[in-house]
CSV table of C-alpha atoms and ligand atoms in Angstrom, one decimal:
chain,number,residue,atom,x,y,z
A,1,UNK,CA,193.8,-17.5,92.6
A,2,UNK,CA,195.8,-20.6,93.2
A,3,UNK,CA,192.9,-22.4,90.9
A,4,UNK,CA,193.4,-19.8,88.1
A,5,UNK,CA,197.7,-19.7,88.3
A,6,UNK,CA,197.2,-24.0,88.4
A,7,UNK,CA,194.4,-23.6,85.5
A,8,UNK,CA,197.0,-21.6,83.0
A,9,UNK,CA,200.1,-24.1,84.0
A,10,UNK,CA,198.2,-26.7,82.6
A,11,UNK,CA,197.4,-24.8,79.6
A,12,UNK,CA,200.7,-24.1,78.9
A,13,UNK,CA,201.5,-28.0,79.1
A,14,UNK,CA,198.0,-28.8,76.6
A,15,UNK,CA,199.6,-26.2,74.4
A,16,UNK,CA,202.3,-28.8,73.6
A,17,UNK,CA,200.0,-31.6,73.6
A,18,UNK,CA,196.9,-30.8,71.6
A,19,UNK,CA,196.1,-31.0,68.0
A,20,UNK,CA,195.5,-28.1,66.1
A,21,UNK,CA,192.8,-25.9,66.6
A,22,UNK,CA,190.0,-25.8,64.1
A,23,UNK,CA,188.6,-22.8,62.8
A,24,UNK,CA,184.7,-21.6,62.6
A,25,UNK,CA,183.1,-18.8,60.7
A,26,UNK,CA,180.8,-17.1,63.0
A,27,UNK,CA,177.3,-16.8,60.7
A,28,UNK,CA,179.7,-17.8,57.8
A,29,UNK,CA,182.3,-15.8,56.2
A,30,UNK,CA,180.3,-12.5,55.4
A,31,UNK,CA,182.7,-9.7,55.9
A,32,UNK,CA,183.7,-9.4,52.0
A,33,UNK,CA,182.0,-8.2,49.0
A,34,UNK,CA,178.5,-9.8,48.3
A,35,UNK,CA,177.9,-11.8,51.4
A,36,UNK,CA,176.0,-11.2,54.7
A,37,UNK,CA,175.5,-12.7,58.2
A,38,UNK,CA,173.7,-16.3,57.8
A,39,UNK,CA,173.4,-16.0,54.2
A,40,UNK,CA,173.7,-18.9,51.8
A,41,UNK,CA,177.1,-17.1,50.2
A,42,UNK,CA,178.5,-16.8,53.7
A,43,UNK,CA,177.9,-20.6,53.8
A,44,UNK,CA,179.9,-21.2,50.6
A,45,UNK,CA,182.6,-18.2,50.8
A,46,UNK,CA,183.1,-20.0,54.4
A,47,UNK,CA,183.6,-23.4,52.3
A,48,UNK,CA,185.8,-21.7,49.8
A,49,UNK,CA,188.2,-20.4,52.7
A,50,UNK,CA,188.2,-24.1,53.7
A,51,UNK,CA,187.7,-23.3,57.6
A,52,UNK,CA,186.6,-26.6,59.5
A,53,UNK,CA,183.1,-25.2,60.0
A,54,UNK,CA,180.2,-22.7,59.5
A,55,UNK,CA,177.7,-21.5,61.9
A,56,UNK,CA,174.3,-20.2,61.5
A,57,UNK,CA,171.2,-19.4,63.6
A,58,UNK,CA,168.1,-21.7,63.2
A,59,UNK,CA,164.5,-20.3,64.2
A,60,UNK,CA,161.3,-22.1,63.9
A,61,UNK,CA,158.3,-19.9,62.4
A,62,UNK,CA,154.7,-20.7,64.0
A,63,UNK,CA,153.6,-23.1,61.6
A,64,UNK,CA,157.0,-25.0,61.7
A,65,UNK,CA,159.6,-23.6,59.0
A,66,UNK,CA,163.2,-23.6,60.2
A,67,UNK,CA,164.9,-20.4,59.0
A,68,UNK,CA,168.0,-18.9,59.1
A,69,UNK,CA,168.5,-15.7,61.0
A,70,UNK,CA,170.2,-14.2,64.1
A,71,UNK,CA,167.7,-12.0,65.8
A,72,UNK,CA,164.2,-13.1,66.9
A,73,UNK,CA,162.8,-10.5,64.4
A,74,UNK,CA,163.0,-10.2,60.8
A,75,UNK,CA,161.3,-7.2,59.4
A,76,UNK,CA,160.0,-6.1,62.3
A,77,UNK,CA,158.1,-9.6,62.8
A,78,UNK,CA,158.7,-12.3,65.6
A,79,UNK,CA,159.9,-15.1,63.4
A,80,UNK,CA,158.4,-17.7,66.2
A,81,UNK,CA,154.9,-16.5,66.4
A,82,UNK,CA,155.0,-15.6,62.3
A,83,UNK,CA,154.0,-17.8,59.4
A,84,UNK,CA,156.6,-18.9,57.0
A,85,UNK,CA,154.2,-17.0,54.4
A,86,UNK,CA,154.7,-13.6,56.5
A,87,UNK,CA,158.2,-13.6,56.4
A,88,UNK,CA,159.5,-15.7,53.2
A,89,UNK,CA,159.9,-12.3,51.2
A,90,UNK,CA,162.7,-10.8,53.8
A,91,UNK,CA,165.8,-10.0,52.2
A,92,UNK,CA,169.3,-10.1,53.9
A,93,UNK,CA,171.6,-7.2,53.1
A,94,UNK,CA,173.1,-8.9,50.3
A,95,UNK,CA,169.6,-8.8,48.6
A,96,UNK,CA,169.4,-12.9,49.5
A,97,UNK,CA,165.9,-13.9,50.6
A,98,UNK,CA,165.6,-14.8,54.1
A,99,UNK,CA,167.0,-18.7,53.6
A,100,UNK,CA,165.7,-21.8,55.4
A,101,UNK,CA,167.2,-24.7,57.0
A,102,UNK,CA,166.5,-26.7,54.4
A,103,UNK,CA,168.1,-24.5,51.4
A,104,UNK,CA,171.0,-24.6,54.2
A,105,UNK,CA,171.6,-28.2,54.1
A,106,UNK,CA,171.0,-28.6,50.4
A,107,UNK,CA,173.9,-26.1,50.1
A,108,UNK,CA,175.4,-27.6,52.7
A,109,UNK,CA,175.7,-30.9,50.8
A,110,UNK,CA,177.7,-29.3,48.2
A,111,UNK,CA,180.5,-28.0,50.5
A,112,UNK,CA,182.2,-31.2,51.7
A,113,UNK,CA,183.9,-31.5,54.0
A,114,UNK,CA,183.0,-28.2,55.6
A,115,UNK,CA,181.1,-28.6,59.4
A,116,UNK,CA,177.6,-27.0,59.6
A,117,UNK,CA,177.4,-25.7,63.0
A,118,UNK,CA,173.8,-25.0,63.7
A,119,UNK,CA,172.6,-23.0,66.6
A,120,UNK,CA,169.2,-23.6,68.0
A,121,UNK,CA,168.0,-19.9,69.1
A,122,UNK,CA,166.3,-20.4,72.8
A,123,UNK,CA,162.6,-20.1,71.7
A,124,UNK,CA,159.9,-18.3,74.3
A,125,UNK,CA,158.6,-22.0,75.2
A,126,UNK,CA,159.7,-24.7,76.2
A,127,UNK,CA,156.9,-26.7,73.8
A,128,UNK,CA,158.6,-24.4,70.9
A,129,UNK,CA,162.2,-25.6,71.5
A,130,UNK,CA,161.0,-28.9,71.4
A,131,UNK,CA,159.3,-28.7,68.1
A,132,UNK,CA,162.5,-26.7,66.8
A,133,UNK,CA,164.8,-29.3,68.1
A,134,UNK,CA,162.5,-32.1,66.1
A,135,UNK,CA,161.8,-30.0,63.0
A,136,UNK,CA,165.8,-29.6,62.6
A,137,UNK,CA,166.7,-32.9,63.7
A,138,UNK,CA,164.4,-34.5,61.1
A,139,UNK,CA,165.5,-32.3,58.5
A,140,UNK,CA,169.2,-33.4,59.0
A,141,UNK,CA,168.6,-37.0,58.9
A,142,UNK,CA,166.3,-36.9,55.8
A,143,UNK,CA,169.4,-35.1,54.4
A,144,UNK,CA,171.7,-37.5,55.7
A,145,UNK,CA,173.9,-34.9,57.1
A,146,UNK,CA,174.1,-36.1,60.9
A,147,UNK,CA,177.8,-36.4,60.5
A,148,UNK,CA,178.6,-33.0,59.2
A,149,UNK,CA,176.4,-31.4,61.8
A,150,UNK,CA,177.3,-30.2,65.4
A,151,UNK,CA,174.9,-28.3,67.5
A,152,UNK,CA,175.1,-25.6,70.0
A,153,UNK,CA,172.5,-23.4,72.0
A,154,UNK,CA,172.4,-21.4,74.8
A,155,UNK,CA,169.1,-23.3,75.7
A,156,UNK,CA,169.9,-26.3,78.2
A,157,UNK,CA,166.8,-27.4,77.2
A,158,UNK,CA,167.7,-27.6,73.7
A,159,UNK,CA,170.6,-29.1,74.4
A,160,UNK,CA,169.0,-32.2,76.0
A,161,UNK,CA,166.0,-32.4,73.5
A,162,UNK,CA,169.2,-32.7,71.2
A,163,UNK,CA,170.1,-35.6,72.7
A,164,UNK,CA,166.9,-37.3,73.2
A,165,UNK,CA,166.2,-36.8,69.2
A,166,UNK,CA,169.9,-37.7,68.3
A,167,UNK,CA,171.8,-39.8,70.8
A,168,UNK,CA,174.9,-39.8,68.7
A,169,UNK,CA,174.2,-35.7,68.3
A,170,UNK,CA,177.5,-33.6,69.2
A,171,UNK,CA,175.9,-31.0,71.3
A,172,UNK,CA,178.1,-28.2,72.8
A,173,UNK,CA,176.0,-25.5,75.3
A,174,UNK,CA,177.3,-21.7,75.0
A,175,UNK,CA,175.6,-19.8,78.0
A,176,UNK,CA,179.2,-20.2,80.1
A,177,UNK,CA,177.7,-20.8,83.1
A,178,UNK,CA,177.9,-24.5,83.7
A,179,UNK,CA,181.0,-26.3,85.0
A,180,UNK,CA,182.6,-29.0,82.3
A,181,UNK,CA,181.9,-31.8,85.0
A,182,UNK,CA,177.5,-30.6,85.1
A,183,UNK,CA,178.0,-30.5,80.9
A,184,UNK,CA,179.6,-33.9,81.1
A,185,UNK,CA,176.7,-35.3,83.5
A,186,UNK,CA,174.1,-33.9,81.4
A,187,UNK,CA,175.1,-36.1,78.2
A,188,UNK,CA,176.8,-33.0,76.1
A,189,UNK,CA,179.6,-33.7,74.2
A,190,UNK,CA,181.3,-29.9,74.6
A,191,UNK,CA,181.4,-26.6,75.8
A,192,UNK,CA,181.3,-23.3,73.5
A,193,UNK,CA,181.8,-20.4,75.9
A,194,UNK,CA,182.5,-16.7,75.5
A,195,UNK,CA,186.5,-15.5,75.2
A,196,UNK,CA,185.9,-13.7,78.7
A,197,UNK,CA,184.5,-16.8,80.6
A,198,UNK,CA,187.3,-19.1,79.7
A,199,UNK,CA,189.7,-16.3,80.3
A,200,UNK,CA,187.8,-16.0,84.1
A,201,UNK,CA,188.2,-20.1,83.9
A,202,UNK,CA,190.9,-21.4,82.5
A,203,UNK,CA,191.1,-24.7,84.2
A,204,UNK,CA,187.5,-25.2,82.5
A,205,UNK,CA,189.4,-26.2,79.3
A,206,UNK,CA,191.7,-28.4,80.9
A,207,UNK,CA,188.9,-30.0,82.7
A,208,UNK,CA,186.7,-30.4,79.7
A,209,UNK,CA,189.7,-32.3,77.8
A,210,UNK,CA,190.0,-34.4,80.9
A,211,UNK,CA,186.3,-35.2,80.7
A,212,UNK,CA,186.6,-35.9,76.5
A,213,UNK,CA,184.3,-32.8,75.9
A,214,UNK,CA,185.1,-30.6,73.2
A,215,UNK,CA,185.8,-27.0,73.9
A,216,UNK,CA,184.9,-24.2,71.6
A,217,UNK,CA,185.3,-20.2,72.1
A,218,UNK,CA,183.1,-17.3,70.8
A,219,UNK,CA,183.6,-14.6,69.3
A,220,UNK,CA,187.2,-14.4,69.3
A,221,UNK,CA,187.9,-11.7,66.7
A,222,UNK,CA,191.6,-10.2,68.2
A,223,UNK,CA,194.6,-11.8,67.1
A,224,UNK,CA,196.0,-11.4,70.5
A,225,UNK,CA,193.1,-13.7,72.2
A,226,UNK,CA,193.1,-16.0,68.7
A,227,UNK,CA,197.1,-16.6,70.1
A,228,UNK,CA,196.3,-16.9,73.3
A,229,UNK,CA,193.4,-19.7,72.7
A,230,UNK,CA,195.6,-21.3,70.0
A,231,UNK,CA,198.2,-21.6,73.0
A,232,UNK,CA,195.2,-22.8,75.4
A,233,UNK,CA,194.9,-25.8,73.2
A,234,UNK,CA,191.2,-24.9,72.6
A,235,UNK,CA,189.6,-27.4,69.8
A,236,UNK,CA,187.5,-24.7,67.9
A,237,UNK,CA,187.8,-21.1,67.7
A,238,UNK,CA,184.8,-19.5,66.5
A,239,UNK,CA,185.5,-15.7,64.8
A,240,UNK,CA,184.1,-13.3,62.6
A,241,UNK,CA,187.7,-13.0,60.8
A,242,UNK,CA,188.5,-16.5,59.8
A,243,UNK,CA,191.2,-15.6,57.3
A,244,UNK,CA,193.0,-14.0,60.0
A,245,UNK,CA,192.7,-17.0,62.3
A,246,UNK,CA,193.7,-19.2,59.5
A,247,UNK,CA,196.6,-16.7,59.1
A,248,UNK,CA,198.0,-17.5,62.7
A,249,UNK,CA,197.4,-20.8,62.5
A,250,UNK,CA,199.7,-21.3,59.1
A,251,UNK,CA,202.0,-19.1,60.6
A,252,UNK,CA,202.4,-21.1,63.8
A,253,UNK,CA,202.6,-24.2,61.4
A,254,UNK,CA,205.6,-22.7,59.6
A,255,UNK,CA,207.3,-21.6,62.6
A,256,UNK,CA,207.0,-25.4,64.6
B,301,MG,MG1,175.1,-18.0,66.4
């Protein structure tokens, strides 16, 4: 209890000392006409709203093509065990054809300066995760987008592989079960935890900042939670409601 009170007290101090929280559109800006989660349209629309970053999810097919989708299946096929040929015609709800990572990167280049927040999904085996990381990092290097990309993953194995593949990569862990000091020890650059995890461990925000780790929180969709985490001084808020988040930040700026 004492620890939590101390954590909240330190958060109040941080509120007055930190830079402004940045907005990350969760799976792009999809909650609008013509868009869909993890679509190219959602990436463009997030960019049009001038968010800091647009997040998307990556899977690797059995024959090594990185595609963008949240679930592990598409049209009842498991992406990881399907060939690209078997899923390439799948459509998103806005009619868009299942995008590949390469298409996302090509479109992402035109969306300067929006950061590309790349989530690599946990795959079934360590070997598949290694292949996924290698494919993703190589594609990003080929397109010269290293500085525009930040990685996130629920798999600590993927986080470690990312750091081996690119020692300068920004890598944050999502699962919420590792304290900041251990993330730092493992070489990660940030934490990206569920809002309830950070409400239960407000001291982790403080500790992460002291350690030089970035702090990101997902998926924050209620105005009161947005206010709370802006007040807590987190670096990024990942949200399905980027317009609401930006309005709150704008109002805070006006009040200052
Ligand atoms: Mg994601």
